[in-house]
Coordinates of C-alpha atoms and ligand atoms in Angstrom, one line a residue:
X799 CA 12.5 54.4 33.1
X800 CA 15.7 55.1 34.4
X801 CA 15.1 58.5 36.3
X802 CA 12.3 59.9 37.4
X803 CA 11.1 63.0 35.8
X804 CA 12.8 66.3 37.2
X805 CA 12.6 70.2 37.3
X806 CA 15.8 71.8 36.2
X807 CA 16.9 75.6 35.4
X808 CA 15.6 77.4 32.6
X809 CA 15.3 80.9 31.5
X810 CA 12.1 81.4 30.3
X811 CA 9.6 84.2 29.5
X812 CA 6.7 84.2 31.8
X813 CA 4.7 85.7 29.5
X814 CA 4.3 87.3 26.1
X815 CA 6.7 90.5 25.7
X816 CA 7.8 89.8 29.1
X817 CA 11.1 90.2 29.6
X818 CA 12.8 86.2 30.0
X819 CA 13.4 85.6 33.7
X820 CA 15.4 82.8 35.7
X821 CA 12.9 79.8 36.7
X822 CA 12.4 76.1 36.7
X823 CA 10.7 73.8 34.0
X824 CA 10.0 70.2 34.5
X825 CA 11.7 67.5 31.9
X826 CA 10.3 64.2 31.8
X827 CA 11.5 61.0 32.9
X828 CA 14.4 59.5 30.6
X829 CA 12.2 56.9 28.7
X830 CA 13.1 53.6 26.6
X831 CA 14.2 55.5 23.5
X832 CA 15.5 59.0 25.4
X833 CA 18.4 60.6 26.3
X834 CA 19.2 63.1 28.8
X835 CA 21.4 65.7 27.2
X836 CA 23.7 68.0 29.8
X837 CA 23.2 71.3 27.5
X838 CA 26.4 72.9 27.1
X839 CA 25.3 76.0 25.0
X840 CA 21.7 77.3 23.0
X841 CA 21.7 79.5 20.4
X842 CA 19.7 82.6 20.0
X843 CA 17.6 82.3 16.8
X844 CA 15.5 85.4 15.5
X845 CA 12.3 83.1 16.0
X846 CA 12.9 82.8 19.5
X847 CA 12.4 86.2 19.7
X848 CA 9.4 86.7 17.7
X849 CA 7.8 83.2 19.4
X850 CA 8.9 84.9 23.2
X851 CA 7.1 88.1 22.1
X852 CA 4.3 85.9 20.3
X853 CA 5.1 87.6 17.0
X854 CA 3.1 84.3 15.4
X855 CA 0.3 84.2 17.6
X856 CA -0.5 81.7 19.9
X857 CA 2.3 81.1 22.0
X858 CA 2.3 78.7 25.3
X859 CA 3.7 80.7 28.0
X860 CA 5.8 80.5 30.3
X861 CA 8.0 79.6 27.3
X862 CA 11.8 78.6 27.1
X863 CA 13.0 79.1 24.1
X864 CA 15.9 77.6 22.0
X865 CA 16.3 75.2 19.2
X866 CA 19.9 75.6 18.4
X867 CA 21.4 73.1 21.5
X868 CA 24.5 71.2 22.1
X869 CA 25.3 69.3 24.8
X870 CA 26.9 65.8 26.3
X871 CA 24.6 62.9 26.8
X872 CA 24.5 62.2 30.4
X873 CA 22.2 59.1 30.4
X874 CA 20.4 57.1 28.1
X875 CA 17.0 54.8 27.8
X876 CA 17.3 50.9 27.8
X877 CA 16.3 50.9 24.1
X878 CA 19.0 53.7 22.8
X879 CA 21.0 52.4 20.3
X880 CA 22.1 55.5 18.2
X881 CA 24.1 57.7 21.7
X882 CA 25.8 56.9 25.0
X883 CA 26.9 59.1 27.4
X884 CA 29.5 61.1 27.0
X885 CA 28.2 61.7 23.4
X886 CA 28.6 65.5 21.6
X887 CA 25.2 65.8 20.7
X888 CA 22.8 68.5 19.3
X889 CA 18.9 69.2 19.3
X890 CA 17.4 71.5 16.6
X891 CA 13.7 72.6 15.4
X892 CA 11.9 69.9 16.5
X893 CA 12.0 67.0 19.1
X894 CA 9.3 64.7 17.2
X895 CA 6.9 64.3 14.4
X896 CA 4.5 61.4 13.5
X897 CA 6.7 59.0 12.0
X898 CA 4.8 57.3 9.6
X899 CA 3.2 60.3 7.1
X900 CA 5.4 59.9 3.4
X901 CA 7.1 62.9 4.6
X902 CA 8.7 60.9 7.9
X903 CA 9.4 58.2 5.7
X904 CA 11.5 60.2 3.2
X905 CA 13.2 61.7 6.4
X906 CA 11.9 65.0 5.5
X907 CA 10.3 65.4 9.2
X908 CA 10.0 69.2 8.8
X909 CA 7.6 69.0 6.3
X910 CA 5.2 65.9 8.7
X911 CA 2.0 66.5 7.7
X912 CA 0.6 66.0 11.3
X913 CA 2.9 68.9 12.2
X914 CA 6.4 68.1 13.8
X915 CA 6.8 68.6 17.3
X916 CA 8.7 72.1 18.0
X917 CA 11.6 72.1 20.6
X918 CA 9.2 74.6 22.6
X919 CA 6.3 76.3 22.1
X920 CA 4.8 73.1 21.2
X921 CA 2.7 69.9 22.8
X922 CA 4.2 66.7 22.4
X923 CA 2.9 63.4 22.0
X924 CA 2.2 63.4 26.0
X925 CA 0.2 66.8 25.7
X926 CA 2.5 68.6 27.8
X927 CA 4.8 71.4 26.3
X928 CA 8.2 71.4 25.5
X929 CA 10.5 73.3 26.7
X930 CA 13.8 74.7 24.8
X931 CA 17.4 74.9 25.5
X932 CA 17.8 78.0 26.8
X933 CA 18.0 75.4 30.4
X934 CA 20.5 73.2 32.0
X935 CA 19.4 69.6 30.5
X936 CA 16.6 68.5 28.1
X937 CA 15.1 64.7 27.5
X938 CA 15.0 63.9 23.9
X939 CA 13.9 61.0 21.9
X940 CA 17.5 59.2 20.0
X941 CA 15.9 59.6 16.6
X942 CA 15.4 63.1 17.0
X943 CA 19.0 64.1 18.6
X944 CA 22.1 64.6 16.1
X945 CA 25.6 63.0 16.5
X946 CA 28.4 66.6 17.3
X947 CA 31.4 65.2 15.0
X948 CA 34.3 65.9 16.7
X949 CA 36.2 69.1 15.0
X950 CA 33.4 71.4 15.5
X951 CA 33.7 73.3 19.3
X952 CA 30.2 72.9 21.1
X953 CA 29.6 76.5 20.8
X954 CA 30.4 76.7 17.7
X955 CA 28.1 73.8 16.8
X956 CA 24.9 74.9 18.4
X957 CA 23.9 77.8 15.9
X958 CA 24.1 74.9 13.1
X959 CA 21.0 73.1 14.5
X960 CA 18.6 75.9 13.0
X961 CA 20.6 78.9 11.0
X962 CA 23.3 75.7 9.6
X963 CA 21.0 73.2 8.3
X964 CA 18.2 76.3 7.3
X965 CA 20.8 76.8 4.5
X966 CA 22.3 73.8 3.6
X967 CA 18.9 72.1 3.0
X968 CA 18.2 74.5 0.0
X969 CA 22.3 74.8 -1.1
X970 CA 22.3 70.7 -1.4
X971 CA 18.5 70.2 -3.1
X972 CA 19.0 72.9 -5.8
X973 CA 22.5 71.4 -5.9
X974 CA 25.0 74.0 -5.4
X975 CA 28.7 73.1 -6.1
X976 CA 31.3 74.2 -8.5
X977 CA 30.6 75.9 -11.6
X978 CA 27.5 77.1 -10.0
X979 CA 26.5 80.9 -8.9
X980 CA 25.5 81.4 -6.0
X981 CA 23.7 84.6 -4.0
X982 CA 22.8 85.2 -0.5
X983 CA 21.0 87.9 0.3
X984 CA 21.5 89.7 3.5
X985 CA 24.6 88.8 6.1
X986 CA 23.2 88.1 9.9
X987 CA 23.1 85.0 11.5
X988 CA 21.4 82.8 8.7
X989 CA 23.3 84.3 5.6
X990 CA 26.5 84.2 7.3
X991 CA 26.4 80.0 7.1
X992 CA 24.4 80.8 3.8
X993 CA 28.0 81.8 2.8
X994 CA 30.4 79.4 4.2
X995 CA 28.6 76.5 3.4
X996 CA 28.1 77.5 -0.5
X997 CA 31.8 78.5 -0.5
X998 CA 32.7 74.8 0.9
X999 CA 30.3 73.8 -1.6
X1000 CA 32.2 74.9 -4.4
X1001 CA 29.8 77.6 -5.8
X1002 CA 30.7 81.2 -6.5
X1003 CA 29.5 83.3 -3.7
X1004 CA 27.9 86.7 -3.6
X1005 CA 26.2 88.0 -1.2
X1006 CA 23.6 90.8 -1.8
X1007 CA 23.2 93.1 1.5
X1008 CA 21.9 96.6 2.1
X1009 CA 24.6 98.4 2.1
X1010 CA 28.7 97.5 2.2
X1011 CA 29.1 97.7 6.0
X1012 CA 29.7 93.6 6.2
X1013 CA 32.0 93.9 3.4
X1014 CA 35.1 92.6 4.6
X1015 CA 33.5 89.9 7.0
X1016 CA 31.9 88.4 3.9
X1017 CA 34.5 87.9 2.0
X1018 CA 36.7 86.8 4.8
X1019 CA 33.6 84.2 5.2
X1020 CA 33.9 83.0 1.5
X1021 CA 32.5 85.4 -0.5
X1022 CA 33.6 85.6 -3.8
X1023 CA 31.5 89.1 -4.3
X1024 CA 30.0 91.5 -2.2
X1025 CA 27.3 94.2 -3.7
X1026 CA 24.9 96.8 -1.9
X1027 CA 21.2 96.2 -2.7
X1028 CA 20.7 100.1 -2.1
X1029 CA 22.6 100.8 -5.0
X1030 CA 20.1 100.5 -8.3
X1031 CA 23.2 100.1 -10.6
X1032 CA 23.7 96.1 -8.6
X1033 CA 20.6 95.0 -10.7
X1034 CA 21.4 96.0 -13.8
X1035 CA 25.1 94.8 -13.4
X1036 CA 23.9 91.2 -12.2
X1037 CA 21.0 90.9 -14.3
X1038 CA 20.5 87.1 -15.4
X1039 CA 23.3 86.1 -13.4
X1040 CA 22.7 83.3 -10.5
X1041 CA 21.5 80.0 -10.6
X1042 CA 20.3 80.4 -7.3
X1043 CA 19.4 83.2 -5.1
X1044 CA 18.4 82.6 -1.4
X1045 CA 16.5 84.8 1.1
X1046 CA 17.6 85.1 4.3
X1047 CA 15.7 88.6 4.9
X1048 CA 12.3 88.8 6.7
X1049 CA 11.6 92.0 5.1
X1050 CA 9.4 91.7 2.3
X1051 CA 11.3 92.3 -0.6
X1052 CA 10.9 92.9 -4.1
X1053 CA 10.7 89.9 -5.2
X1054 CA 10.7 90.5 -9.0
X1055 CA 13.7 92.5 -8.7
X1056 CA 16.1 90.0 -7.2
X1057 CA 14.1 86.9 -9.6
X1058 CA 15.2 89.7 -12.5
X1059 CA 19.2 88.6 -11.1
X1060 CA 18.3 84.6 -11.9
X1061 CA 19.4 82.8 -14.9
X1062 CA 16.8 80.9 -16.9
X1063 CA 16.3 78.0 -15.1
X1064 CA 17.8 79.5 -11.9
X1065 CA 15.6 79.8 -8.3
X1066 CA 14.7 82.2 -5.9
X1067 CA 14.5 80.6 -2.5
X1068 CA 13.1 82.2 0.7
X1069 CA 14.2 80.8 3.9
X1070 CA 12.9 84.2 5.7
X1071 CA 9.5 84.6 6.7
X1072 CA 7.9 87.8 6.0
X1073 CA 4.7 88.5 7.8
X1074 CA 3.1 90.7 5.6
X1075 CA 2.1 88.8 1.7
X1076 CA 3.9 90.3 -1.5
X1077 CA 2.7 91.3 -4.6
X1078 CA 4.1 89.7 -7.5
X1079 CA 3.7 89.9 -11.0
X1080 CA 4.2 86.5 -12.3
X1081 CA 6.0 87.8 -15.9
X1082 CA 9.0 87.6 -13.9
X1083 CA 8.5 83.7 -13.6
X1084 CA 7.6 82.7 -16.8
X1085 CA 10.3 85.0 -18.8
X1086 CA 13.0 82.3 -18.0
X1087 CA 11.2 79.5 -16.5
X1088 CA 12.3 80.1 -13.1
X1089 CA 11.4 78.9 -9.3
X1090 CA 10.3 80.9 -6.7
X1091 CA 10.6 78.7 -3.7
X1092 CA 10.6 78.4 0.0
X1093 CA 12.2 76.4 2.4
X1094 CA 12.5 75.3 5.7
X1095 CA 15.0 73.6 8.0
X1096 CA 15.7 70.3 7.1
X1097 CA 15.0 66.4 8.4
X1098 CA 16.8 64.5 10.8
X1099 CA 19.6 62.4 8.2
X1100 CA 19.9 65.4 6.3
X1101 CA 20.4 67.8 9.3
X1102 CA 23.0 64.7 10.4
X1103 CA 24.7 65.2 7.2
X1104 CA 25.3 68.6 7.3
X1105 CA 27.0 68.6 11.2
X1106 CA 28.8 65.6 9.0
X1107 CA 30.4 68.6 6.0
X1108 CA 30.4 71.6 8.4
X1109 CA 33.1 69.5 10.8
X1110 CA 34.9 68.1 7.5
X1111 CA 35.7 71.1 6.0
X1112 CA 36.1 72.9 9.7
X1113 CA 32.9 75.2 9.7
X1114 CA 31.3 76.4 12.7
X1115 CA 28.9 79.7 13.6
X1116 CA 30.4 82.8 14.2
X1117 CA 29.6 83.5 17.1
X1118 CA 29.7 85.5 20.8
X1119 CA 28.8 83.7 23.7
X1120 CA 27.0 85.7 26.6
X1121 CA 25.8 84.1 30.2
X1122 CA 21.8 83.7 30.8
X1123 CA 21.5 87.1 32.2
X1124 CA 22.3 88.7 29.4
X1125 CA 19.4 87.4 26.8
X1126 CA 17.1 90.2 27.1
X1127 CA 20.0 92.4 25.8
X1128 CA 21.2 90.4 23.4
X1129 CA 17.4 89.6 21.9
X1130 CA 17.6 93.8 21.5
X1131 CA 20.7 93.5 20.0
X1132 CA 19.1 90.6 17.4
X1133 CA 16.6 92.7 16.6
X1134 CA 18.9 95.9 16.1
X1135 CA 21.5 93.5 13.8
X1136 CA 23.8 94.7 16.1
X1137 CA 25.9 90.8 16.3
X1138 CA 28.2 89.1 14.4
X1139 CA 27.0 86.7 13.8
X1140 CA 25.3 84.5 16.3
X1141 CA 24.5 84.9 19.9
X1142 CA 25.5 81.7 22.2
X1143 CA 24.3 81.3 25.6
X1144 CA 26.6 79.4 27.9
X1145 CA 24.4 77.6 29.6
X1146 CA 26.4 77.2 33.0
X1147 CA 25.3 80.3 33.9
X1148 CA 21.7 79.7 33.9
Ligands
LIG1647 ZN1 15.7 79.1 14.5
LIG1648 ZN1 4.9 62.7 9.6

């Protein structure tokens, strides 16, 4: 142990649809393997939002959200190897997970089948919560804290941990690159990256939103194509056409219509999380031999590897960064799509 554990700044909500407030959370003591990250600036995902109002249920209040951090290390354990201080470093989804399931071992963490440990909203190993990055420093295990390459700007960097890496994971396994085609449907803070990524990929790009307001943003983003799912006339155009579609939407869609757009072959992925089930009639798998899949997140090396391509080929969030006391606006503003396309809190402010 190298400090003794501390309370430091948070914004947290006190308790379910409250609104978030200024307060105090404890952080542990900077163990063996830990490092003590200075949080520079959290992103505001749309789960922190639904977790904050307890959309899922079961929510450990007070909670401080945030799973989209970067920071600077500003000490380390005896034991860390991997960061020193001084280090541009980022936290996403989770903060631990049980190490040995096959799932670990193939550095697909996400999918532990003990459970990974969330950022927040979660108990860890110690049975005491943890609490996000919407705060002024956080104590993190090395294994589960990612290297910030140079070439991406901090507040640029943060939205990667969660919307970044919820789209690359999918892009890289059903391999996207060139000569492939490539939709994402709907343009907020996940599709956006959904988009640049692909595009540095090498894919052609369309993205498939409700209507052609984001038009010129997407194709300044890397969109090859831009079409207006309100329009009936896009599915019969684009019929057979992708290789592989992915969901950004929460909304339950119609899922046969859009797997109607996929080549033989070709998948549907959904990264968003509808809360109500869908009806589906299962013709519009087997015509084609297609994939419906979902997605989540990704592990820690390949979460490392895409910080790794967004800062070679110079991608980072768009974003707008707001001080601490303006979060219960800007979660309003999330949930009225009313940002382009991320929400960054500067966390000096808290
Ligand atoms: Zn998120
Ligand atoms: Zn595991």
């Amino acid at each position: 142990m190298t400090t003794n554990a501390t309370t430091v700044p948070a914004y947290a909500a006190p308790a379910a649809h409250a609104p978030l407030e200024r307060t105090t959370v404890p952080r542990r003591a900077v163990g063996e393997h830990d490092v003590l990250i200075d949080i520079k600036y959290a992103g505001i995902c749309h789960s922190d939002i639904h977790q904050a109002r307890d959309g899922w249920g079961e929510g450990i209040f007070p909670m401080v959200p945030g799973h989209e951090i970067a920071g600077v290390v500003a000490e380390v354990g005896p034991g860390v190897t991997k960061h020193k201080v001084g280090d541009r470093v980022g936290v996403g989804c989770f903060v631990d997970s049980c190490r040995e399931c096959e799932y670990c071992l193939q550095g697909l963490e996400q999918y532990c089948t003990q459970g990974m440990t969330g950022t927040y909203n979660a108990l860890g190993k110690d049975g005491e919560p943890t609490y996000g990055g919407y705060s002024t420093h956080i104590v993190v295990d090395e294994n589960y804290t990612l290297r910030i390459p140079e070439g991406i700007a901090l507040d640029e960097a943060a939205p990667l941990l969660c919307a970044g890496i919820t789209l690359y994971s999918p892009l890289a396994h059903w391999q996207t690159g060139p000569g492939k085609k490539v939709a994402i449907v709907g343009l907020g803070g996940l599709g956006h990256m959904g988009v640049k990524i692909a595009h540095a990929l090498g894919a052609e790009v369309t993205v498939l939103s409700q209507s052609l307001k984001k038009q010129e943003d997407g194709l300044k983003l890397g969109a090859d194509h831009y079409y207006a799912t309100s329009d009936p006339e896009t599915f019969t155009k684009l019929a057979g056409t992708f290789d592989l579609i992915i969901s950004t939407v929460s909304a339950p869609l119609d899922f046969g219509a859009y797997l109607s757009l996929v080549k033989t072959d070709g998948a549907l992925v959904n990264v968003g999380a509808p809360e109500e089930p869908v009806a589906l009639n299962l013709f519009s798998l087997i015509g084609g031999r297609k994939t419906l899949a979902g997605s989540m997140i990704g592990g820690i090396a390949e979460t490392q590897e895409m910080l790794d391509f967004c800062a070679a080929h110079g991608l980072g969030a768009e974003i707008e960064v707001i001080g601490a006391d303006r979060i219960n606006e800007a979660y309003e503003r999330v949930i009225a799509s009313d940002v382009r396309y991320r929400f960054v809190i500067d966390t000096s402010t808290i």
